[in-house]
Coordinates of C-alpha atoms in Angstrom, one line a residue:
M140 CA 0.0 0.0 0.0
H141 CA 1.3 3.4 -1.0
A142 CA 0.2 7.0 -0.6
T143 CA 1.6 10.3 -1.8
I144 CA 0.5 13.6 -0.2
D145 CA 1.3 16.9 -1.9
V146 CA 1.3 19.8 0.6
R147 CA 1.5 23.5 -0.2
F148 CA 2.1 25.8 2.8
E149 CA 2.2 29.6 2.5
L150 CA 3.1 32.0 5.3
S151 CA 2.9 35.8 5.3
I152 CA 4.3 38.3 7.9
D153 CA 3.4 41.9 8.1
D154 CA 6.3 44.1 6.9
D155 CA 6.3 46.3 10.0
K156 CA 6.5 43.4 12.5
T157 CA 9.4 41.7 14.1
L158 CA 8.4 38.3 15.5
P159 CA 10.1 36.1 18.2
L160 CA 11.0 32.7 16.8
A161 CA 8.8 31.2 19.5
T162 CA 5.8 33.1 18.2
L163 CA 6.4 31.8 14.7
A164 CA 6.8 28.3 16.1
E165 CA 3.5 28.5 17.9
A166 CA 1.8 29.9 14.7
V167 CA 3.0 26.9 12.7
T168 CA 2.0 24.5 15.5
D169 CA -1.5 26.0 15.6
Q170 CA -2.0 24.8 12.0
N171 CA -2.2 21.2 13.2
L172 CA 0.0 20.1 10.3
E173 CA 0.6 16.7 11.7
A174 CA -3.2 16.1 12.3
V175 CA -4.1 17.3 8.8
L176 CA -1.3 15.2 7.2
L177 CA -2.3 12.1 9.1
E178 CA -6.0 12.5 8.0
S179 CA -4.9 12.9 4.4
L180 CA -2.7 9.9 4.5
V181 CA -5.4 7.7 6.1
E182 CA -8.0 8.8 3.6
S183 CA -5.6 8.3 0.7
L184 CA -4.9 4.7 1.9
D185 CA -8.6 4.2 2.4
A186 CA -9.4 5.2 -1.2
A187 CA -6.6 3.0 -2.6
S188 CA -7.8 0.0 -0.7
V189 CA -11.4 0.5 -1.9
E190 CA -10.3 0.9 -5.5
A191 CA -8.3 -2.3 -5.2
L192 CA -11.5 -4.2 -4.3
C193 CA -14.1 -2.4 -6.3
G194 CA -12.2 -1.0 -9.2
E195 CA -11.9 2.6 -10.3
K196 CA -14.8 4.9 -9.4
H197 CA -17.4 5.0 -12.1
A198 CA -15.5 2.5 -14.3
H199 CA -17.5 0.4 -16.7
G200 CA -18.4 -3.0 -15.3
N201 CA -18.1 -2.1 -11.6
G202 CA -21.7 -3.3 -11.0
D203 CA -20.6 -6.9 -11.7
Q204 CA -17.9 -6.8 -9.1
R205 CA -18.2 -8.9 -5.9
F206 CA -17.3 -6.0 -3.7
Q207 CA -19.5 -2.8 -4.1
R208 CA -19.0 0.6 -2.7
A209 CA -21.5 1.3 0.1
G210 CA -21.0 4.9 1.1
T211 CA -18.8 6.7 3.6
D212 CA -19.0 7.4 7.3
T213 CA -16.9 9.6 9.7
R214 CA -14.6 7.9 12.2
T215 CA -13.2 10.2 14.9
A216 CA -10.0 9.5 16.7
V217 CA -7.5 11.3 18.9
T218 CA -3.7 10.6 18.7
T219 CA -0.6 12.4 19.7
A220 CA -0.9 14.2 16.4
G221 CA -4.2 15.8 17.4
E222 CA -7.9 15.3 16.9
H223 CA -9.0 13.7 13.7
E224 CA -12.1 13.2 11.6
F225 CA -11.6 10.5 8.9
S226 CA -14.1 10.1 6.1
L227 CA -13.8 6.3 5.4
H228 CA -15.5 4.1 2.9
Y229 CA -17.7 1.0 3.6
V230 CA -17.7 -1.8 1.1
E231 CA -20.4 -4.5 0.7
D232 CA -19.3 -8.1 0.1
T233 CA -22.2 -9.4 -2.1
A234 CA -21.0 -13.0 -1.6
A235 CA -21.0 -12.9 2.2
S236 CA -22.9 -15.7 4.0
P237 CA -26.2 -14.8 5.7
D238 CA -24.6 -15.2 9.2
E239 CA -21.7 -12.8 8.4
S240 CA -21.8 -9.0 8.2
S241 CA -21.5 -8.0 4.6
Y242 CA -20.3 -4.5 5.2
F243 CA -16.8 -3.6 6.2
R244 CA -14.1 -0.9 6.0
P245 CA -11.2 -2.1 3.8
V246 CA -8.8 0.3 5.5
E247 CA -9.2 -1.6 8.8
D248 CA -7.5 -4.6 7.2
F249 CA -4.1 -2.8 7.7
L250 CA -4.9 0.0 10.1
D251 CA -6.1 -0.8 13.6
F252 CA -8.3 1.9 15.1
D253 CA -8.2 0.3 18.6
G254 CA -11.8 -1.0 18.4
Q255 CA -14.4 1.6 19.3
N256 CA -12.0 3.6 21.4
R257 CA -11.8 7.3 20.4
Y258 CA -8.5 7.8 22.2
Q259 CA -5.8 5.7 20.5
Q260 CA -3.1 3.8 22.3
D261 CA -0.4 6.5 21.9
I262 CA -2.3 9.3 23.6
A263 CA -3.8 6.9 26.1
A264 CA -0.3 5.7 27.1
K265 CA 0.9 9.3 27.4
S266 CA -2.1 10.1 29.7
V267 CA -1.5 7.1 31.8
D268 CA 2.2 7.9 32.0
L269 CA 1.3 11.4 33.3
A270 CA -1.1 9.8 35.8
T271 CA 1.8 7.9 37.4
S272 CA 3.0 11.2 38.9
L273 CA -0.2 13.3 38.9
S274 CA -3.8 12.7 40.0
Y275 CA -6.1 11.6 37.2
R276 CA -7.7 15.1 37.1
D277 CA -4.4 16.9 37.1
A278 CA -3.1 14.5 34.4
A279 CA -6.0 15.4 32.1
N280 CA -5.6 19.2 32.8
H281 CA -1.9 19.1 32.4
G282 CA -2.0 17.2 29.1
D283 CA -4.7 19.4 27.6
S284 CA -2.1 22.2 27.4
F285 CA -0.3 20.2 24.8
V286 CA -2.8 17.9 23.1
S287 CA -6.4 16.8 23.6
M288 CA -6.4 14.4 26.5
P289 CA -8.9 11.8 27.7
S290 CA -11.1 12.6 30.7
P291 CA -10.0 11.6 34.2
T292 CA -12.4 8.7 34.1
T293 CA -11.0 7.4 30.8
I294 CA -7.4 7.8 32.1
N295 CA -8.4 5.8 35.2
R296 CA -9.9 3.1 33.1
R297 CA -6.8 2.9 30.8
A298 CA -4.5 2.9 33.8
K299 CA -6.2 -0.2 35.3
K300 CA -6.0 -1.9 31.9
Y301 CA -2.3 -1.1 31.3
G302 CA -1.3 -1.8 34.9
H303 CA -2.9 -5.3 34.7
K304 CA -1.0 -5.9 31.4
L305 CA 2.3 -4.7 33.0
K306 CA 1.8 -7.1 35.9
Q307 CA 1.6 -9.9 33.4
F308 CA 4.5 -8.6 31.5
L309 CA 6.9 -8.2 34.4
P310 CA 7.5 -11.9 35.4
D311 CA 9.1 -12.6 32.0
C312 CA 11.5 -9.7 32.6
V313 CA 12.7 -10.8 36.1
A314 CA 12.6 -14.6 35.5
G315 CA 16.1 -16.0 36.0
T316 CA 17.3 -12.8 37.7
D317 CA 18.9 -14.8 40.5
A318 CA 19.1 -11.9 42.9
D319 CA 21.5 -12.6 45.8
A320 CA 19.7 -10.2 48.1
V321 CA 16.0 -9.7 48.3
I322 CA 14.6 -6.6 50.0
P323 CA 10.8 -6.7 50.7
D324 CA 8.7 -4.0 52.5
G325 CA 5.1 -3.0 52.8
T326 CA 3.0 0.0 53.6
K327 CA -0.7 0.9 53.7
C328 CA -3.0 3.1 51.7
H329 CA -6.6 4.3 52.4
S330 CA -9.3 2.1 50.9
Q331 CA -12.6 3.0 49.3
D332 CA -13.7 -0.6 49.3
D333 CA -16.5 -1.5 51.7
D334 CA -14.7 -4.5 53.2
R335 CA -11.6 -2.8 54.5
S336 CA -10.4 0.6 55.7
S337 CA -6.9 0.2 54.2
H338 CA -5.0 -1.7 51.6
S339 CA -1.7 -3.4 52.2
V340 CA 0.9 -2.6 49.5
Q341 CA 3.8 -5.1 49.2
A342 CA 6.9 -4.5 47.1
T343 CA 9.9 -6.8 46.7
L344 CA 13.2 -5.6 45.3
G345 CA 16.0 -8.0 44.1
E346 CA 19.6 -6.9 44.2
D347 CA 22.7 -8.2 42.4
T348 CA 25.3 -7.0 44.9
A349 CA 28.2 -7.7 42.6
E350 CA 26.7 -5.7 39.7
E351 CA 25.2 -3.2 42.2
S352 CA 21.9 -3.4 40.2
R353 CA 18.3 -3.7 41.5
S354 CA 15.0 -4.7 40.0
L355 CA 11.4 -4.7 41.2
L356 CA 10.6 -8.4 41.4
D357 CA 7.0 -8.0 42.6
L358 CA 4.3 -5.4 43.5
S359 CA 1.1 -6.7 45.0
V360 CA -1.8 -5.4 47.0
N361 CA -3.4 -7.3 49.8
A362 CA -1.3 -10.4 49.0
D363 CA 0.3 -13.0 51.2
W364 CA 4.1 -12.8 51.6
D365 CA 4.3 -16.6 51.5
E366 CA 2.6 -16.7 48.0
T367 CA 4.9 -13.9 46.8
A368 CA 8.0 -15.7 47.9
A369 CA 6.9 -19.0 46.4
E370 CA 6.1 -17.3 43.0
L371 CA 9.5 -15.6 42.9
D372 CA 11.2 -19.0 43.6
D373 CA 9.1 -20.6 40.8
I374 CA 10.5 -18.2 38.2
G375 CA 14.1 -18.2 39.5
A376 CA 14.1 -14.6 40.5
V377 CA 16.0 -15.2 43.7
T378 CA 19.0 -17.5 44.4
D379 CA 18.6 -20.3 46.9
D380 CA 21.1 -18.8 49.3
A381 CA 20.0 -15.1 48.9
T382 CA 20.0 -12.9 52.0
V383 CA 16.8 -11.3 53.0
V384 CA 17.1 -7.6 54.1
S385 CA 14.1 -6.1 55.9
D386 CA 12.7 -4.6 59.0
A387 CA 11.5 -6.8 61.9
D388 CA 8.3 -7.9 60.0
S389 CA 8.0 -11.5 61.1
G390 CA 5.7 -12.2 58.1
I391 CA 8.5 -11.2 55.7
V392 CA 11.2 -13.1 57.6
T393 CA 9.1 -16.3 57.8
A394 CA 8.1 -16.2 54.1
F395 CA 11.5 -15.5 52.6
T396 CA 14.1 -17.2 54.9
D397 CA 14.9 -20.9 55.3
E398 CA 17.9 -23.0 56.2
N399 CA 19.8 -21.6 53.3
R400 CA 18.6 -18.0 53.4
D401 CA 19.7 -15.7 56.2
H402 CA 18.0 -12.6 57.4
Q403 CA 19.7 -9.2 57.8
L404 CA 17.9 -6.7 59.9
D405 CA 17.9 -3.1 58.6
L406 CA 20.3 -1.4 61.1
V407 CA 18.5 1.9 60.7
H408 CA 15.4 0.4 62.3
V409 CA 17.2 -0.9 65.3
G410 CA 17.3 2.3 67.3
R411 CA 13.7 3.3 66.4
T412 CA 12.2 -0.1 67.3
L413 CA 14.2 -0.4 70.5
G414 CA 13.0 3.0 71.5
N415 CA 9.4 2.0 71.0
T416 CA 9.8 -1.2 73.0
L417 CA 11.4 0.7 75.8
W418 CA 8.5 3.2 75.8
D419 CA 6.0 0.3 75.9
D420 CA 7.8 -1.3 78.9
G421 CA 7.4 2.0 80.8
V422 CA 10.4 1.4 83.0
F423 CA 12.8 4.2 82.2
S424 CA 12.6 7.9 81.9
L425 CA 12.8 9.6 78.4
D426 CA 16.4 10.6 79.0
R427 CA 17.5 7.1 80.1
R428 CA 15.7 5.6 77.1
K429 CA 17.6 7.9 74.8
E430 CA 20.9 6.9 76.5
I431 CA 20.1 3.2 76.0
V432 CA 19.2 3.6 72.4
S433 CA 22.3 5.7 71.7
E434 CA 24.5 3.0 73.3
V435 CA 23.0 0.3 71.1
I436 CA 23.1 2.3 67.9
D437 CA 26.8 3.2 68.6
E438 CA 27.6 -0.4 69.0
V439 CA 25.7 -1.5 65.9
F440 CA 27.2 1.1 63.6
H441 CA 30.7 0.5 65.0
L442 CA 30.3 -3.0 63.6
K443 CA 29.1 -1.6 60.3
N444 CA 32.1 0.8 60.1
S445 CA 34.5 -2.0 61.1
V446 CA 33.3 -4.1 58.2
A447 CA 33.6 -1.2 55.8
K448 CA 37.2 -0.7 56.9
H449 CA 38.5 -4.2 57.1
R450 CA 36.7 -6.1 54.4
P451 CA 38.5 -4.5 51.4
A452 CA 41.8 -5.5 52.9
E453 CA 40.5 -8.9 53.8
E454 CA 41.3 -8.4 57.4
F455 CA 38.7 -11.0 58.5
A456 CA 40.2 -11.5 62.0
A457 CA 39.5 -7.9 62.9
I458 CA 35.9 -8.4 61.7
R459 CA 35.4 -11.6 63.7
S460 CA 36.7 -9.8 66.8
R461 CA 34.3 -6.9 66.3
I462 CA 31.3 -9.4 65.8
A463 CA 32.1 -11.1 69.0
R464 CA 32.4 -7.8 70.9
T465 CA 29.1 -6.6 69.4
R466 CA 27.3 -9.8 70.4
E467 CA 28.7 -9.7 73.9
R468 CA 27.7 -6.1 74.5
L469 CA 24.2 -6.4 73.1
E470 CA 23.6 -9.6 75.1
K471 CA 24.8 -7.8 78.2
T472 CA 22.4 -4.9 77.4
A473 CA 19.5 -7.3 77.0
W474 CA 20.3 -9.0 80.3
Q475 CA 20.5 -5.6 82.1
L476 CA 17.2 -4.5 80.6
E477 CA 15.6 -7.8 81.7
Q478 CA 16.8 -7.2 85.3
F479 CA 15.2 -3.8 85.3
G480 CA 11.9 -5.3 84.1
S481 CA 12.0 -4.0 80.5
A482 CA 11.1 -7.4 79.1
K483 CA 9.9 -6.3 75.6
A484 CA 13.2 -4.4 74.9
A485 CA 15.3 -7.2 76.2
G486 CA 13.3 -9.7 74.1
Y487 CA 13.7 -7.5 71.0
L488 CA 17.5 -7.4 71.3
R489 CA 17.7 -11.2 71.9
R490 CA 15.3 -12.1 69.1
W491 CA 17.0 -10.0 66.4
L492 CA 20.7 -10.1 67.5
P493 CA 21.6 -12.9 64.9
S494 CA 20.0 -10.7 62.2
I495 CA 21.9 -7.6 63.2
V496 CA 25.3 -9.2 62.6
T497 CA 24.4 -11.2 59.4
F498 CA 26.1 -8.8 57.0
A499 CA 29.3 -8.9 59.1
E500 CA 29.4 -12.7 59.2
H501 CA 28.9 -12.9 55.4
A502 CA 31.8 -10.4 55.0
V503 CA 34.1 -12.8 56.8
E504 CA 33.2 -15.4 54.1
G505 CA 34.0 -12.9 51.4
F506 CA 30.4 -11.9 50.5
E507 CA 28.8 -8.5 50.5
V508 CA 25.3 -8.2 52.1
P509 CA 23.4 -4.9 52.3
W510 CA 23.0 -3.8 55.9
T511 CA 20.0 -1.5 55.1
S512 CA 16.7 -1.8 53.3
N513 CA 17.0 1.8 52.2
P514 CA 16.4 1.1 48.5
V515 CA 12.9 -0.4 49.2
E516 CA 12.3 2.4 51.7
R517 CA 12.8 4.9 48.8
L518 CA 10.4 2.8 46.7
M519 CA 7.8 3.2 49.5
G520 CA 8.4 7.0 49.3
E521 CA 7.2 6.8 45.7
V522 CA 4.0 5.1 46.9
S523 CA 3.5 7.9 49.4
K524 CA 4.0 10.6 46.9
R525 CA 1.4 9.2 44.5
C526 CA -1.1 7.4 46.6
K527 CA -1.1 8.6 50.3
N528 CA -2.3 12.1 50.1
Q529 CA -4.9 12.7 52.8
W530 CA -7.9 12.8 50.5
M531 CA -7.0 9.7 48.4
R532 CA -9.1 6.6 48.6
W533 CA -8.4 3.5 46.4
T534 CA -10.0 0.3 45.2
A535 CA -7.6 -2.6 45.4
E536 CA -7.6 -2.9 41.6
G537 CA -6.9 0.8 40.9
L538 CA -4.2 1.0 43.6
E539 CA -2.3 -2.0 42.3
A540 CA -2.6 -0.9 38.7
I541 CA -1.2 2.7 39.2
L542 CA 1.5 1.4 41.5
Q543 CA 2.5 -1.3 39.1
L544 CA 3.1 1.5 36.5
R545 CA 4.7 4.0 38.8
L546 CA 7.1 1.6 40.6
V547 CA 8.3 -0.2 37.5
K548 CA 8.9 3.2 35.8
Y549 CA 10.9 4.3 38.9
A550 CA 12.8 1.1 39.6
D551 CA 13.2 -0.4 36.1
P552 CA 12.8 2.2 33.4
E553 CA 14.1 -0.2 30.7
Y554 CA 11.4 -2.7 31.5
Y555 CA 8.8 0.1 31.5
Q556 CA 10.0 1.3 28.1
A557 CA 9.9 -2.3 26.8
F558 CA 6.4 -2.6 28.0
L559 CA 5.3 0.6 26.2
D560 CA 7.0 -0.6 23.0
E561 CA 5.0 -3.8 23.1
L562 CA 1.8 -2.1 24.1
L563 CA 2.1 0.4 21.1
Q564 CA 3.4 -2.4 18.8
R565 CA 6.4 -0.1 17.9
S566 CA 8.1 -3.1 16.2
T567 CA 5.6 -2.7 13.3
K568 CA 7.3 0.6 12.4
T569 CA 9.7 -1.6 10.4
A570 CA 6.8 -2.0 7.9
I571 CA 6.6 1.7 7.3
N572 CA 8.9 3.5 4.8
C573 CA 8.6 7.3 4.7
D574 CA 10.2 9.7 2.3
L575 CA 10.0 13.4 2.8
S576 CA 11.3 16.1 0.5
I577 CA 10.7 19.8 0.9
E578 CA 11.5 22.4 -1.7
S579 CA 11.1 26.0 -0.3
T580 CA 10.5 28.9 -2.6
S581 CA 12.2 32.3 -2.2
G582 CA 10.4 34.6 0.2
K583 CA 9.1 38.0 -0.9
V584 CA 9.1 41.3 1.0

């Protein structure tokens, strides 16, 4: 199929005016040249396809053809080129069986108008992309300053559709990742569903510590951590001996750890959680609680700094000595807290002491393990920016869809781009061959 469009464009400027280049650019843009060109191309291809079936218009013998012209109708559409009204032909197949529709548009054999949708995939994808950072209403208003945008309701509907498709697309991207560190975390967002007041958002990052690269392995809403861990194992996204880095969420630890997978407690959380347990116990004054927390934090981060200093030089004996000293001091602190009646704080230190020193013990064996879950904490910050404003309420389906899009875009932009390429079928561009030639005439004053 081939089409040639001849375009003549004339421009006049008043002799007594000096225009900014930006004004001239706006004046040219206001002519909607791309929209007009696209409409002309589509109608030219439509006419050629009808002629191929029905013969030249008014040609002798056309009445004996199987395919007969059956009038035209207007098909409206919106693309990134602008708003369009296409005048397209219908053709009747006189040999069609009674149970088949005999009328069709020949142009639709090689141009997909996305069903009955007025907004085509390109502008819909742009609107959804804006909605990953803006509310649906703001996305519609913001985009309207550049091109005609769908309504907030339409953007919401497309976001759910594309978010669901992205969730199906992602496992093929992360399968076989073999992450040697897995970093899960969760947060909550307000619900507008009748059966719950909030939704649980669960995100799991995988890290290749040698390559210093991370990928979003899973994003789920109201899911079970055990199911998430099992699904990631099934697709080979996590190594059998990966280290799990998280806060003191027992659900995460139980789901992801086993006899081959150790747990590393996020050291940043140690002081905060210890302070809360000390407050719950109600034994010590505020000043004393601060002193206890400060002593524990100093000890924990002394270990962290010792590993950072000695590991590059492979001074493993120094690391072993510091591990032993850290264990001894934290065990002593737990014993002292228990003697004073601060049972929760003592139990917290004893319960999580093995997880506090995991990264150091792996360093002795020559392996690097993250000592913080900060990467997934930053991911949770993206959730907060988009979905946790005070007035926002979400359905489970809508929340998971918009977060699927936002977090993959944030954590794995190359996967996000690959998804858009597949969604918009950009590979079909190889079937298009365009040739543009412009011959400008001399201007006149």
